PDB file of C-alpha atoms and ligand atoms in Angstrom:
ATOM      1  CA  UNK A 244       0.113  -0.178  -0.282  1.00  0.00           C
ATOM      2  CA  UNK A 245       1.559   3.094  -1.074  1.00  0.00           C
ATOM      3  CA  UNK A 246      -0.197   6.850  -1.059  1.00  0.00           C
ATOM      4  CA  UNK A 247      -1.394   6.524  -4.491  1.00  0.00           C
ATOM      5  CA  UNK A 248      -3.260   3.309  -3.450  1.00  0.00           C
ATOM      6  CA  UNK A 249      -4.346   4.653  -0.938  1.00  0.00           C
ATOM      7  CA  UNK A 250      -5.645   7.775  -3.037  1.00  0.00           C
ATOM      8  CA  UNK A 251      -7.366   5.364  -5.272  1.00  0.00           C
ATOM      9  CA  UNK A 252      -9.277   3.427  -2.712  1.00  0.00           C
ATOM     10  CA  UNK A 253     -10.300   6.971  -1.475  1.00  0.00           C
ATOM     11  CA  UNK A 254     -11.591   7.557  -4.997  1.00  0.00           C
ATOM     12  CA  UNK A 255     -13.612   4.737  -5.333  1.00  0.00           C
ATOM     13  CA  UNK A 256     -15.330   5.515  -2.236  1.00  0.00           C
ATOM     14  CA  UNK A 257     -16.418   8.656  -3.769  1.00  0.00           C
ATOM     15  CA  UNK A 258     -17.644   7.070  -7.124  1.00  0.00           C
ATOM     16  CA  UNK A 259     -19.567   4.042  -5.351  1.00  0.00           C
ATOM     17  CA  UNK A 260     -21.023   6.740  -2.195  1.00  0.00           C
ATOM     18  CA  UNK A 261     -21.424   2.912  -0.202  1.00  0.00           C
ATOM     19  CA  UNK A 262     -24.127   2.521   2.526  1.00  0.00           C
ATOM     20  CA  UNK A 263     -22.530   2.266   6.012  1.00  0.00           C
ATOM     21  CA  UNK A 264     -24.806   1.220   8.698  1.00  0.00           C
ATOM     22  CA  UNK A 265     -23.429   2.163  11.842  1.00  0.00           C
ATOM     23  CA  UNK A 266     -24.595   1.023  14.840  1.00  0.00           C
ATOM     24  CA  UNK A 267     -22.584   3.481  17.479  1.00  0.00           C
ATOM     25  CA  UNK A 268     -23.416   5.600  20.087  1.00  0.00           C
ATOM     26  CA  UNK A 269     -24.992   8.797  21.123  1.00  0.00           C
ATOM     27  CA  UNK A 270     -22.206  11.213  21.825  1.00  0.00           C
ATOM     28  CA  UNK A 271     -20.679  10.502  17.907  1.00  0.00           C
ATOM     29  CA  UNK A 272     -23.857   9.908  15.830  1.00  0.00           C
ATOM     30  CA  UNK A 273     -24.241  13.075  14.199  1.00  0.00           C
ATOM     31  CA  UNK A 274     -20.147  13.998  13.339  1.00  0.00           C
ATOM     32  CA  UNK A 275     -19.936   9.783  12.144  1.00  0.00           C
ATOM     33  CA  UNK A 276     -22.886  10.753   9.568  1.00  0.00           C
ATOM     34  CA  UNK A 277     -21.731  14.646   8.731  1.00  0.00           C
ATOM     35  CA  UNK A 278     -17.877  12.812   8.842  1.00  0.00           C
ATOM     36  CA  UNK A 279     -19.043   9.975   6.566  1.00  0.00           C
ATOM     37  CA  UNK A 280     -21.019  12.660   3.987  1.00  0.00           C
ATOM     38  CA  UNK A 281     -18.218  15.069   3.831  1.00  0.00           C
ATOM     39  CA  UNK A 282     -15.545  11.925   2.503  1.00  0.00           C
ATOM     40  CA  UNK A 283     -18.529  10.451   0.123  1.00  0.00           C
ATOM     41  CA  UNK A 284     -20.267   8.132   1.914  1.00  0.00           C
ATOM     42  CA  UNK A 285     -23.600   7.358   2.629  1.00  0.00           C
ATOM     43  CA  UNK A 286     -24.408   7.050   6.346  1.00  0.00           C
ATOM     44  CA  UNK A 287     -27.309   5.699   7.760  1.00  0.00           C
ATOM     45  CA  UNK A 288     -28.133   4.606  11.698  1.00  0.00           C
ATOM     46  CA  UNK A 289     -30.530   2.022  12.307  1.00  0.00           C
ATOM     47  CA  UNK A 290     -30.849   0.517  15.369  1.00  0.00           C
ATOM     48  CA  UNK A 291     -34.112  -1.675  16.374  1.00  0.00           C
ATOM     49  CA  UNK A 292     -33.771  -4.939  16.193  1.00  0.00           C
ATOM     50  CA  UNK A 293     -36.838  -5.789  14.158  1.00  0.00           C
ATOM     51  CA  UNK A 294     -34.841  -4.168  11.087  1.00  0.00           C
ATOM     52  CA  UNK A 295     -31.186  -3.811  11.537  1.00  0.00           C
ATOM     53  CA  UNK A 296     -30.568  -7.327   9.849  1.00  0.00           C
ATOM     54  CA  UNK A 297     -32.339  -6.192   6.446  1.00  0.00           C
ATOM     55  CA  UNK A 298     -30.462  -2.768   6.839  1.00  0.00           C
ATOM     56  CA  UNK A 299     -26.764  -4.522   6.895  1.00  0.00           C
ATOM     57  CA  UNK A 300     -27.932  -7.003   4.533  1.00  0.00           C
ATOM     58  CA  UNK A 301     -28.127  -3.908   1.955  1.00  0.00           C
ATOM     59  CA  UNK A 302     -25.347  -2.043   3.293  1.00  0.00           C
ATOM     60  CA  UNK A 303     -21.652  -1.499   2.222  1.00  0.00           C
ATOM     61  CA  UNK A 304     -20.548  -2.082   5.346  1.00  0.00           C
ATOM     62  CA  UNK A 305     -21.768  -2.183   9.089  1.00  0.00           C
ATOM     63  CA  UNK A 306     -20.311  -0.377  11.948  1.00  0.00           C
ATOM     64  CA  UNK A 307     -20.244  -1.823  15.282  1.00  0.00           C
ATOM     65  CA  UNK A 308     -19.800   0.693  18.166  1.00  0.00           C
ATOM     66  CA  UNK A 309     -20.342   0.206  22.208  1.00  0.00           C
ATOM     67  CA  UNK A 310     -19.671   3.541  23.238  1.00  0.00           C
ATOM     68  CA  UNK A 311     -22.984   4.149  25.120  1.00  0.00           C
ATOM     69  CA  UNK A 312     -23.724   0.282  25.149  1.00  0.00           C
ATOM     70  CA  UNK A 313     -27.293  -0.951  26.456  1.00  0.00           C
ATOM     71  CA  UNK A 314     -28.517  -4.940  26.287  1.00  0.00           C
ATOM     72  CA  UNK A 315     -31.035  -3.722  24.101  1.00  0.00           C
ATOM     73  CA  UNK A 316     -28.562  -2.100  21.563  1.00  0.00           C
ATOM     74  CA  UNK A 317     -26.026  -4.931  21.942  1.00  0.00           C
ATOM     75  CA  UNK A 318     -28.583  -7.348  20.900  1.00  0.00           C
ATOM     76  CA  UNK A 319     -29.154  -5.245  18.054  1.00  0.00           C
ATOM     77  CA  UNK A 320     -25.253  -5.241  17.250  1.00  0.00           C
ATOM     78  CA  UNK A 321     -24.982  -9.417  17.143  1.00  0.00           C
ATOM     79  CA  UNK A 322     -28.333  -9.800  14.639  1.00  0.00           C
ATOM     80  CA  UNK A 323     -26.919  -7.425  12.356  1.00  0.00           C
ATOM     81  CA  UNK A 324     -24.212  -8.803  12.728  1.00  0.00           C
ATOM     82  CA  UNK A 325     -24.765 -12.150  11.679  1.00  0.00           C
ATOM     83  CA  UNK A 326     -26.682 -11.132   8.870  1.00  0.00           C
ATOM     84  CA  UNK A 327     -24.080  -9.011   7.271  1.00  0.00           C
ATOM     85  CA  UNK A 328     -21.858 -12.282   7.364  1.00  0.00           C
ATOM     86  CA  UNK A 329     -24.227 -14.097   5.814  1.00  0.00           C
ATOM     87  CA  UNK A 330     -24.725 -11.372   3.084  1.00  0.00           C
ATOM     88  CA  UNK A 331     -20.581 -10.968   2.657  1.00  0.00           C
ATOM     89  CA  UNK A 332     -20.593  -7.669   4.603  1.00  0.00           C
ATOM     90  CA  UNK A 333     -17.699  -6.315   6.069  1.00  0.00           C
ATOM     91  CA  UNK A 334     -18.304  -6.230  10.004  1.00  0.00           C
ATOM     92  CA  UNK A 335     -15.820  -3.165  11.579  1.00  0.00           C
ATOM     93  CA  UNK A 336     -15.922  -2.770  15.357  1.00  0.00           C
ATOM     94  CA  UNK A 337     -14.793  -0.179  17.873  1.00  0.00           C
ATOM     95  CA  UNK A 338     -14.368  -1.766  21.556  1.00  0.00           C
ATOM     96  CA  UNK A 339     -15.133   1.704  23.058  1.00  0.00           C
ATOM     97  CA  UNK A 340     -14.016   2.002  26.570  1.00  0.00           C
ATOM     98  CA  UNK A 341     -12.905  -2.278  27.027  1.00  0.00           C
ATOM     99  CA  UNK A 342     -11.371  -2.485  30.139  1.00  0.00           C
ATOM    100  CA  UNK A 343     -12.905   0.957  31.639  1.00  0.00           C
ATOM    101  CA  UNK A 344     -15.829  -1.940  32.910  1.00  0.00           C
ATOM    102  CA  UNK A 345     -16.384  -5.287  33.192  1.00  0.00           C
ATOM    103  CA  UNK A 346     -19.641  -5.304  31.016  1.00  0.00           C
ATOM    104  CA  UNK A 347     -17.437  -3.102  28.563  1.00  0.00           C
ATOM    105  CA  UNK A 348     -14.714  -6.296  27.957  1.00  0.00           C
ATOM    106  CA  UNK A 349     -17.426  -8.844  28.754  1.00  0.00           C
ATOM    107  CA  UNK A 350     -19.550  -7.091  25.515  1.00  0.00           C
ATOM    108  CA  UNK A 351     -16.593  -6.442  23.534  1.00  0.00           C
ATOM    109  CA  UNK A 352     -15.297 -10.143  23.728  1.00  0.00           C
ATOM    110  CA  UNK A 353     -18.889 -11.963  23.151  1.00  0.00           C
ATOM    111  CA  UNK A 354     -19.147  -9.620  19.864  1.00  0.00           C
ATOM    112  CA  UNK A 355     -16.046 -10.494  18.264  1.00  0.00           C
ATOM    113  CA  UNK A 356     -17.248 -14.422  19.602  1.00  0.00           C
ATOM    114  CA  UNK A 357     -20.734 -14.383  17.925  1.00  0.00           C
ATOM    115  CA  UNK A 358     -19.764 -11.779  14.804  1.00  0.00           C
ATOM    116  CA  UNK A 359     -16.810 -12.230  12.158  1.00  0.00           C
ATOM    117  CA  UNK A 360     -15.704  -8.877  11.892  1.00  0.00           C
ATOM    118  CA  UNK A 361     -13.441  -7.846   9.065  1.00  0.00           C
ATOM    119  CA  UNK A 362     -11.507  -5.302  11.427  1.00  0.00           C
ATOM    120  CA  UNK A 363     -11.278  -3.827  15.205  1.00  0.00           C
ATOM    121  CA  UNK A 364     -10.759  -0.137  15.502  1.00  0.00           C
ATOM    122  CA  UNK A 365      -9.396   1.306  18.414  1.00  0.00           C
ATOM    123  CA  UNK A 366      -6.973   2.152  21.479  1.00  0.00           C
ATOM    124  CA  UNK A 367      -4.164   0.220  22.506  1.00  0.00           C
ATOM    125  CA  UNK A 368      -6.240  -0.178  25.980  1.00  0.00           C
ATOM    126  CA  UNK A 369      -9.183  -1.355  24.363  1.00  0.00           C
ATOM    127  CA  UNK A 370      -7.246  -3.864  22.433  1.00  0.00           C
ATOM    128  CA  UNK A 371      -5.242  -5.014  24.924  1.00  0.00           C
ATOM    129  CA  UNK A 372      -8.275  -5.645  27.188  1.00  0.00           C
ATOM    130  CA  UNK A 373     -10.257  -7.291  24.313  1.00  0.00           C
ATOM    131  CA  UNK A 374      -7.643 -10.347  23.837  1.00  0.00           C
ATOM    132  CA  UNK A 375      -6.898 -10.512  27.593  1.00  0.00           C
ATOM    133  CA  UNK A 376      -3.658  -8.329  27.953  1.00  0.00           C
ATOM    134  CA  UNK A 377      -3.907  -5.817  30.854  1.00  0.00           C
ATOM    135  CA  UNK A 378      -3.066  -2.049  29.490  1.00  0.00           C
ATOM    136  CA  UNK A 379      -3.922   1.003  31.646  1.00  0.00           C
ATOM    137  CA  UNK A 380      -7.488   2.824  30.543  1.00  0.00           C
ATOM    138  CA  UNK A 381      -8.924   5.832  31.547  1.00  0.00           C
ATOM    139  CA  UNK A 382     -13.238   6.108  30.893  1.00  0.00           C
ATOM    140  CA  UNK A 383     -13.015   5.702  26.454  1.00  0.00           C
ATOM    141  CA  UNK A 384      -9.410   7.147  26.730  1.00  0.00           C
ATOM    142  CA  UNK A 385      -6.376   4.986  26.100  1.00  0.00           C
ATOM    143  CA  UNK A 386      -3.846   5.024  29.130  1.00  0.00           C
ATOM    144  CA  UNK A 387      -0.493   5.884  27.797  1.00  0.00           C
ATOM    145  CA  UNK A 388       0.905   2.491  28.391  1.00  0.00           C
ATOM    146  CA  UNK A 389       4.757   1.905  27.323  1.00  0.00           C
ATOM    147  CA  UNK A 390       4.115  -1.551  26.181  1.00  0.00           C
ATOM    148  CA  UNK A 391       5.195  -2.466  22.161  1.00  0.00           C
ATOM    149  CA  UNK A 392       1.921  -1.575  20.183  1.00  0.00           C
ATOM    150  CA  UNK A 393       3.283  -3.130  16.832  1.00  0.00           C
ATOM    151  CA  UNK A 394       3.626  -6.867  18.542  1.00  0.00           C
ATOM    152  CA  UNK A 395       0.171  -5.859  20.650  1.00  0.00           C
ATOM    153  CA  UNK A 396      -1.964  -5.061  17.083  1.00  0.00           C
ATOM    154  CA  UNK A 397      -0.460  -8.777  15.732  1.00  0.00           C
ATOM    155  CA  UNK A 398      -0.512 -10.723  18.286  1.00  0.00           C
ATOM    156  CA  UNK A 399      -4.878  -9.288  18.388  1.00  0.00           C
ATOM    157  CA  UNK A 400      -4.605  -9.803  14.669  1.00  0.00           C
ATOM    158  CA  UNK A 401      -3.449 -13.809  15.252  1.00  0.00           C
ATOM    159  CA  UNK A 402      -5.605 -14.069  17.910  1.00  0.00           C
ATOM    160  CA  UNK A 403      -9.124 -12.673  16.531  1.00  0.00           C
ATOM    161  CA  UNK A 404      -8.246 -13.714  13.308  1.00  0.00           C
ATOM    162  CA  UNK A 405      -9.047 -10.019  11.880  1.00  0.00           C
ATOM    163  CA  UNK A 406      -7.824  -7.020  10.940  1.00  0.00           C
ATOM    164  CA  UNK A 407      -6.521  -5.169  13.977  1.00  0.00           C
ATOM    165  CA  UNK A 408      -6.237  -1.175  13.408  1.00  0.00           C
ATOM    166  CA  UNK A 409      -4.380   0.748  16.699  1.00  0.00           C
ATOM    167  CA  UNK A 410      -4.523   4.460  16.752  1.00  0.00           C
ATOM    168  CA  UNK A 411      -2.864   7.028  18.962  1.00  0.00           C
ATOM    169  CA  UNK A 412       0.145   9.242  17.790  1.00  0.00           C
ATOM    170  CA  UNK A 413       0.874   7.027  15.031  1.00  0.00           C
ATOM    171  CA  UNK A 414      -1.469   4.048  13.736  1.00  0.00           C
ATOM    172  CA  UNK A 415      -0.814   0.592  13.272  1.00  0.00           C
ATOM    173  CA  UNK A 416      -2.863  -1.335  11.160  1.00  0.00           C
ATOM    174  CA  UNK A 417      -2.208  -5.367  10.682  1.00  0.00           C
ATOM    175  CA  UNK A 418      -3.289  -8.890   9.382  1.00  0.00           C
ATOM    176  CA  UNK A 419      -0.824 -10.420  12.098  1.00  0.00           C
ATOM    177  CA  UNK A 420       1.313 -11.013   9.045  1.00  0.00           C
ATOM    178  CA  UNK A 421       1.604  -7.683   6.920  1.00  0.00           C
ATOM    179  CA  UNK A 422       1.452  -4.432   8.848  1.00  0.00           C
ATOM    180  CA  UNK A 423       1.554  -1.049   8.164  1.00  0.00           C
ATOM    181  CA  UNK A 424       2.038   2.619  10.231  1.00  0.00           C
ATOM    182  CA  UNK A 425       0.474   5.814   9.345  1.00  0.00           C
ATOM    183  CA  UNK A 426       2.482   8.675  10.589  1.00  0.00           C
ATOM    184  CA  UNK A 427      -0.199  10.795   9.829  1.00  0.00           C
ATOM    185  CA  UNK A 428      -2.740  12.798  12.478  1.00  0.00           C
ATOM    186  CA  UNK A 429      -3.051  15.568  14.606  1.00  0.00           C
ATOM    187  CA  UNK A 430      -2.833  16.304  18.090  1.00  0.00           C
ATOM    188  CA  UNK A 431      -6.460  18.279  17.527  1.00  0.00           C
ATOM    189  CA  UNK A 432      -7.873  15.215  16.599  1.00  0.00           C
ATOM    190  CA  UNK A 433      -7.392  14.509  20.318  1.00  0.00           C
ATOM    191  CA  UNK A 434      -9.727  17.129  21.047  1.00  0.00           C
ATOM    192  CA  UNK A 435     -12.810  16.337  19.689  1.00  0.00           C
ATOM    193  CA  UNK A 436     -15.117  13.551  20.683  1.00  0.00           C
ATOM    194  CA  UNK A 437     -15.988  10.690  18.453  1.00  0.00           C
ATOM    195  CA  UNK A 438     -12.963  11.538  16.009  1.00  0.00           C
ATOM    196  CA  UNK A 439     -11.863   7.482  17.075  1.00  0.00           C
ATOM    197  CA  UNK A 440     -15.318   6.571  16.399  1.00  0.00           C
ATOM    198  CA  UNK A 441     -15.894   8.221  12.982  1.00  0.00           C
ATOM    199  CA  UNK A 442     -12.484   7.039  11.543  1.00  0.00           C
ATOM    200  CA  UNK A 443     -14.000   3.384  12.537  1.00  0.00           C
ATOM    201  CA  UNK A 444     -16.690   4.136  10.098  1.00  0.00           C
ATOM    202  CA  UNK A 445     -14.567   5.761   7.448  1.00  0.00           C
ATOM    203  CA  UNK A 446     -12.479   2.529   7.362  1.00  0.00           C
ATOM    204  CA  UNK A 447     -16.013   0.786   6.649  1.00  0.00           C
ATOM    205  CA  UNK A 448     -16.437   3.340   3.706  1.00  0.00           C
ATOM    206  CA  UNK A 449     -13.059   1.838   2.521  1.00  0.00           C
ATOM    207  CA  UNK A 450     -13.303  -1.592   2.918  1.00  0.00           C
ATOM    208  CA  UNK A 451     -16.869  -1.313   1.350  1.00  0.00           C
ATOM    209  CA  UNK A 452     -15.476  -0.780  -1.895  1.00  0.00           C
ATOM    210  CA  UNK A 453     -11.839  -2.695  -1.100  1.00  0.00           C
ATOM    211  CA  UNK A 454     -12.279  -6.175  -0.347  1.00  0.00           C
ATOM    212  CA  UNK A 455      -8.644  -6.836   0.790  1.00  0.00           C
ATOM    213  CA  UNK A 456      -9.676  -4.826   4.176  1.00  0.00           C
ATOM    214  CA  UNK A 457      -6.225  -3.983   5.649  1.00  0.00           C
ATOM    215  CA  UNK A 458      -5.616  -2.607   2.254  1.00  0.00           C
ATOM    216  CA  UNK A 459      -8.769  -0.301   2.737  1.00  0.00           C
ATOM    217  CA  UNK A 460      -7.609   0.304   6.825  1.00  0.00           C
ATOM    218  CA  UNK A 461      -4.449   1.129   5.556  1.00  0.00           C
ATOM    219  CA  UNK A 462      -6.073   3.564   2.864  1.00  0.00           C
ATOM    220  CA  UNK A 463      -8.723   5.078   5.463  1.00  0.00           C
ATOM    221  CA  UNK A 464      -5.941   5.707   7.931  1.00  0.00           C
ATOM    222  CA  UNK A 465      -3.798   7.792   5.719  1.00  0.00           C
ATOM    223  CA  UNK A 466      -6.447   9.936   4.069  1.00  0.00           C
ATOM    224  CA  UNK A 467      -8.228  10.541   7.964  1.00  0.00           C
ATOM    225  CA  UNK A 468      -4.661  11.759   9.054  1.00  0.00           C
ATOM    226  CA  UNK A 469      -3.641  13.955   6.080  1.00  0.00           C
ATOM    227  CA  UNK A 470      -7.262  15.442   6.118  1.00  0.00           C
ATOM    228  CA  UNK A 471      -6.459  16.647   9.533  1.00  0.00           C
ATOM    229  CA  UNK A 472      -3.145  17.834   8.932  1.00  0.00           C
ATOM    230  CA  UNK A 473      -4.359  20.221   6.627  1.00  0.00           C
ATOM    231  CA  UNK A 474      -7.555  20.973   8.853  1.00  0.00           C
ATOM    232  CA  UNK A 475      -5.264  22.099  11.829  1.00  0.00           C
ATOM    233  CA  UNK A 476      -3.299  24.479   9.672  1.00  0.00           C
ATOM    234  CA  UNK A 477      -6.800  26.477   8.966  1.00  0.00           C
ATOM    235  CA  UNK A 478      -7.956  25.886  12.623  1.00  0.00           C
ATOM    236  CA  UNK A 479      -5.187  28.010  14.264  1.00  0.00           C
ATOM    237  CA  UNK A 480      -7.995  28.983  16.512  1.00  0.00           C
ATOM    238  CA  UNK A 481      -8.793  25.764  18.404  1.00  0.00           C
ATOM    239  CA  UNK A 482     -11.070  22.342  18.611  1.00  0.00           C
ATOM    240  CA  UNK A 483     -13.897  23.977  17.438  1.00  0.00           C
ATOM    241  CA  UNK A 484     -12.979  25.223  14.521  1.00  0.00           C
ATOM    242  CA  UNK A 485     -10.978  22.475  13.920  1.00  0.00           C
ATOM    243  CA  UNK A 486     -14.106  20.422  13.760  1.00  0.00           C
ATOM    244  CA  UNK A 487     -15.530  21.882  10.825  1.00  0.00           C
ATOM    245  CA  UNK A 488     -12.227  22.138   9.162  1.00  0.00           C
ATOM    246  CA  UNK A 489     -11.646  18.280   9.519  1.00  0.00           C
ATOM    247  CA  UNK A 490     -15.533  17.915   7.461  1.00  0.00           C
ATOM    248  CA  UNK A 491     -14.140  20.759   5.212  1.00  0.00           C
ATOM    249  CA  UNK A 492     -10.910  18.964   4.765  1.00  0.00           C
ATOM    250  CA  UNK A 493     -12.369  15.386   4.235  1.00  0.00           C
ATOM    251  CA  UNK A 494     -14.592  16.322   1.467  1.00  0.00           C
ATOM    252  CA  UNK A 495     -11.726  18.372  -0.265  1.00  0.00           C
ATOM    253  CA  UNK A 496      -8.600  16.099   0.320  1.00  0.00           C
ATOM    254  CA  UNK A 497      -7.462  13.580  -2.921  1.00  0.00           C
ATOM    255  CA  UNK A 498      -4.246  12.177  -4.483  1.00  0.00           C
ATOM    256  CA  UNK A 499      -2.402  15.554  -4.297  1.00  0.00           C
ATOM    257  CA  UNK A 500      -2.833  15.973  -1.222  1.00  0.00           C
ATOM    258  CA  UNK A 501      -2.109  12.289  -0.327  1.00  0.00           C
ATOM    259  CA  UNK A 502       0.334  11.980  -2.339  1.00  0.00           C
ATOM    260  CA  UNK A 503       2.054  15.438  -0.706  1.00  0.00           C
ATOM    261  CA  UNK A 504       1.941  14.323   2.551  1.00  0.00           C
ATOM    262  CA  UNK A 505       1.048  10.954   3.417  1.00  0.00           C
ATOM    263  CA  UNK A 506       3.687   8.673   5.304  1.00  0.00           C
ATOM    264  CA  UNK A 507       2.533   5.103   5.105  1.00  0.00           C
ATOM    265  CA  UNK A 508       5.472   2.746   6.795  1.00  0.00           C
ATOM    266  CA  UNK A 509       5.644  -0.981   6.032  1.00  0.00           C
ATOM    267  CA  UNK A 510       6.173  -2.078   9.368  1.00  0.00           C
ATOM    268  CA  UNK A 511       8.424  -5.835  10.197  1.00  0.00           C
TER     269      UNK A 511
HETATM  270  P1  ATP B 734      -8.754   7.755  22.896  1.00  0.00           P
HETATM  271  O1  ATP B 734      -9.852   7.691  23.223  1.00  0.00           O
HETATM  272  O2  ATP B 734      -7.575   6.953  22.827  1.00  0.00           O
HETATM  273  O3  ATP B 734      -8.655   9.218  21.774  1.00  0.00           O
HETATM  274  P2  ATP B 734      -9.471   7.242  20.324  1.00  0.00           P
HETATM  275  O4  ATP B 734     -10.748   6.099  19.855  1.00  0.00           O
HETATM  276  O5  ATP B 734     -10.405   8.430  20.072  1.00  0.00           O
HETATM  277  O6  ATP B 734      -8.985   6.878  21.252  1.00  0.00           O
HETATM  278  P3  ATP B 734      -7.440   8.416  18.556  1.00  0.00           P
HETATM  279  O7  ATP B 734      -6.810   6.836  18.712  1.00  0.00           O
HETATM  280  O8  ATP B 734      -7.650   9.188  19.623  1.00  0.00           O
HETATM  281  O9  ATP B 734      -8.890   7.190  18.840  1.00  0.00           O
HETATM  282  O10 ATP B 734      -7.761   7.899  16.715  1.00  0.00           O
HETATM  283  C1  ATP B 734      -8.544   9.121  16.322  1.00  0.00           C
HETATM  284  C2  ATP B 734      -7.248   9.648  15.426  1.00  0.00           C
HETATM  285  O11 ATP B 734      -6.454  10.830  15.820  1.00  0.00           O
HETATM  286  C3  ATP B 734      -6.105   8.781  14.500  1.00  0.00           C
HETATM  287  O12 ATP B 734      -6.883   9.329  12.848  1.00  0.00           O
HETATM  288  C4  ATP B 734      -4.820   8.745  15.054  1.00  0.00           C
HETATM  289  O13 ATP B 734      -4.074   8.832  14.354  1.00  0.00           O
HETATM  290  C5  ATP B 734      -5.459  10.283  15.567  1.00  0.00           C
HETATM  291  N1  ATP B 734      -4.158  10.806  16.762  1.00  0.00           N
HETATM  292  C6  ATP B 734      -4.388  10.505  17.734  1.00  0.00           C
HETATM  293  N2  ATP B 734      -3.178  10.516  18.928  1.00  0.00           N
HETATM  294  C7  ATP B 734      -2.681  11.533  17.735  1.00  0.00           C
HETATM  295  C8  ATP B 734      -1.589  12.587  18.040  1.00  0.00           C
HETATM  296  N3  ATP B 734      -0.992  12.692  19.275  1.00  0.00           N
HETATM  297  N4  ATP B 734      -1.346  13.036  16.618  1.00  0.00           N
HETATM  298  C9  ATP B 734      -1.602  12.908  16.311  1.00  0.00           C
HETATM  299  N5  ATP B 734      -2.756  12.158  15.698  1.00  0.00           N
HETATM  300  C10 ATP B 734      -3.126  11.515  16.759  1.00  0.00           C
HETATM  301  N1  TZP B 735     -18.481   8.171  26.397  1.00  0.00           N
HETATM  302  C1  TZP B 735     -18.599   7.315  25.899  1.00  0.00           C
HETATM  303  S1  TZP B 735     -18.688   7.293  23.871  1.00  0.00           S
HETATM  304  C2  TZP B 735     -17.627   8.343  23.958  1.00  0.00           C
HETATM  305  C3  TZP B 735     -17.964   9.325  24.781  1.00  0.00           C
HETATM  306  C4  TZP B 735     -16.894  10.043  25.168  1.00  0.00           C
HETATM  307  C5  TZP B 735     -17.004   9.230  22.331  1.00  0.00           C
HETATM  308  C6  TZP B 735     -15.957   8.796  22.683  1.00  0.00           C
HETATM  309  O1  TZP B 735     -15.235   8.945  21.140  1.00  0.00           O
HETATM  310  P1  TZP B 735     -13.884   8.603  20.568  1.00  0.00           P
HETATM  311  O2  TZP B 735     -14.265   8.835  19.195  1.00  0.00           O
HETATM  312  O3  TZP B 735     -13.140   7.221  21.075  1.00  0.00           O
HETATM  313  O4  TZP B 735     -12.965   9.664  21.321  1.00  0.00           O
HETATM  314 MG1   MG B 736      -8.735  10.060  20.272  1.00  0.00          MG
HETATM  315 MG1   MG B 737     -12.766   5.620  20.834  1.00  0.00          MG
END
């Protein structure tokens, strides 16, 4: 995966305008829908257990996010996930806050047991907790942690048999064999809630058009990080204007910007 290939996948998203079915949290719903629209995808949020299977089947990707989980929603996520699996629709999972409470940890583990997820994206603490490793976590934000994130990601990918994406200052995407490290992004992303959740849904949009989910994830990460760098240049006032500038940048970035700023490293 290089910048040009990443830009090509972004172009495919814009052309296909894939439907991304999100079962996500109440904090980030609106931002996620606007971010997907800005990028060129078509968001839908649908939660009722009576309809989630039908929606998931016609979507290009299904995104499950346990940020403000409750039992009714978790049941709907499993119904939707199984329907997506049957229909061959990629499922992307964001285990928000796994490790923060026993209920979250247990739910995240149940979801990866019951649904075949194509990719899981979280901070290092969340991914560690899903696979039973210890890593400090505070609420839904990553603890500092000093472990080897690449090794953790590879271990999780092998254990869960899926693509694992761990984000932070640098982002890691791996299927356990091939690994990409993406050095894009901006600290202002940490000052706007939902930027991790939106990224998970953006990975969904990319996975809807690129069947190699590892490549889709790497392309999503570099596009997203470059958009943040461009937005930060235009939004010196702080997080409020950055949020708006970031949505604008997601709608504007293309091959030229990714070619100029993209920093994808092939890891070992
Ligand atoms: P957390 O709750 O730990 O913040 P999250 O789910 O919000 O996790 P992040 O790890 O913050 O997800 O990732 C969201 C986006 O922010 C990614 O594109 C990531 O590269 C970027 N990002 C996070 N921290 C930094 C940083 N210090 N510098 C640059 N980019 C960052
Ligand atoms: N509380 C529960 S979900 C949520 C908060 C603040 C949003 C988390 O979003 P992100 O993308 O992980 O920062
Ligand atoms: Mg964050
Ligand atoms: Mg998160």
